[in-house]
Amino acid sequence: MPVATTQITFAEALYQVARLAGLVKYQGTATAGTTTSLTDATNMRVATTQATTVTGKYLLKRAGTGAGEFNEIITYGTIGVMTWQTADTAPTSTTTWALLAIHPGLIVSALQDVQR
């Protein structure tokens, strides 16, 4: 029996797998950004005293500007502002994001293993 599925982007598929596996720590929509930072003044309210719950995690841009890009968060010194090292597409207010506990490449590798 055929199964109907909704077409989604690869970035959204990565997010859904991470969500189902309990690997999504935080998520939201950018309110601003640069090529090395994303600000979410609405959803990201983690206190800077708890920066270790943010740094070392992987920011996946799920949809909008920069969709599919991911970066390791290296600093979280201001509430709502996450920064990474290598320049990428600057997020805009159309960028939805999720902070994952593991590198998204590990999810891709696991999916590839299943398909072999």
Coordinates of C-alpha atoms in Angstrom, one line a residue, residues 15 18 22-28 44 46 51-62 71-73 76 82 97-102:
Y15 CA 15.1 19.0 12.3
A18 CA 16.4 15.5 15.8
G22 CA 15.0 14.4 21.7
L23 CA 18.0 16.3 20.4
V24 CA 16.4 19.8 20.0
K25 CA 17.4 22.0 22.9
Y26 CA 15.9 25.3 21.8
Q27 CA 14.1 26.7 18.7
G28 CA 12.6 29.9 17.4
M44 CA 15.9 32.5 23.3
V46 CA 18.4 31.4 28.4
A51 CA 25.8 29.6 28.6
T52 CA 27.1 26.0 28.7
T53 CA 23.6 24.8 27.7
V54 CA 24.0 26.8 24.5
T55 CA 27.7 26.7 23.6
G56 CA 29.0 23.6 21.9
K57 CA 25.5 22.9 20.4
Y58 CA 24.7 23.2 16.7
L59 CA 22.4 25.9 15.3
L60 CA 20.5 24.5 12.3
K61 CA 18.7 27.1 10.1
R62 CA 15.5 25.2 9.3
N71 CA 27.1 26.2 12.8
E72 CA 28.6 25.3 16.2
I73 CA 27.8 27.9 18.8
Y76 CA 26.6 33.1 24.2
M82 CA 24.3 33.0 19.6
W97 CA 16.2 27.8 13.7
A98 CA 16.8 24.9 16.1
L99 CA 19.7 24.3 18.5
L100 CA 20.7 20.6 18.3
A101 CA 22.6 18.6 20.8
I102 CA 24.7 16.9 18.1

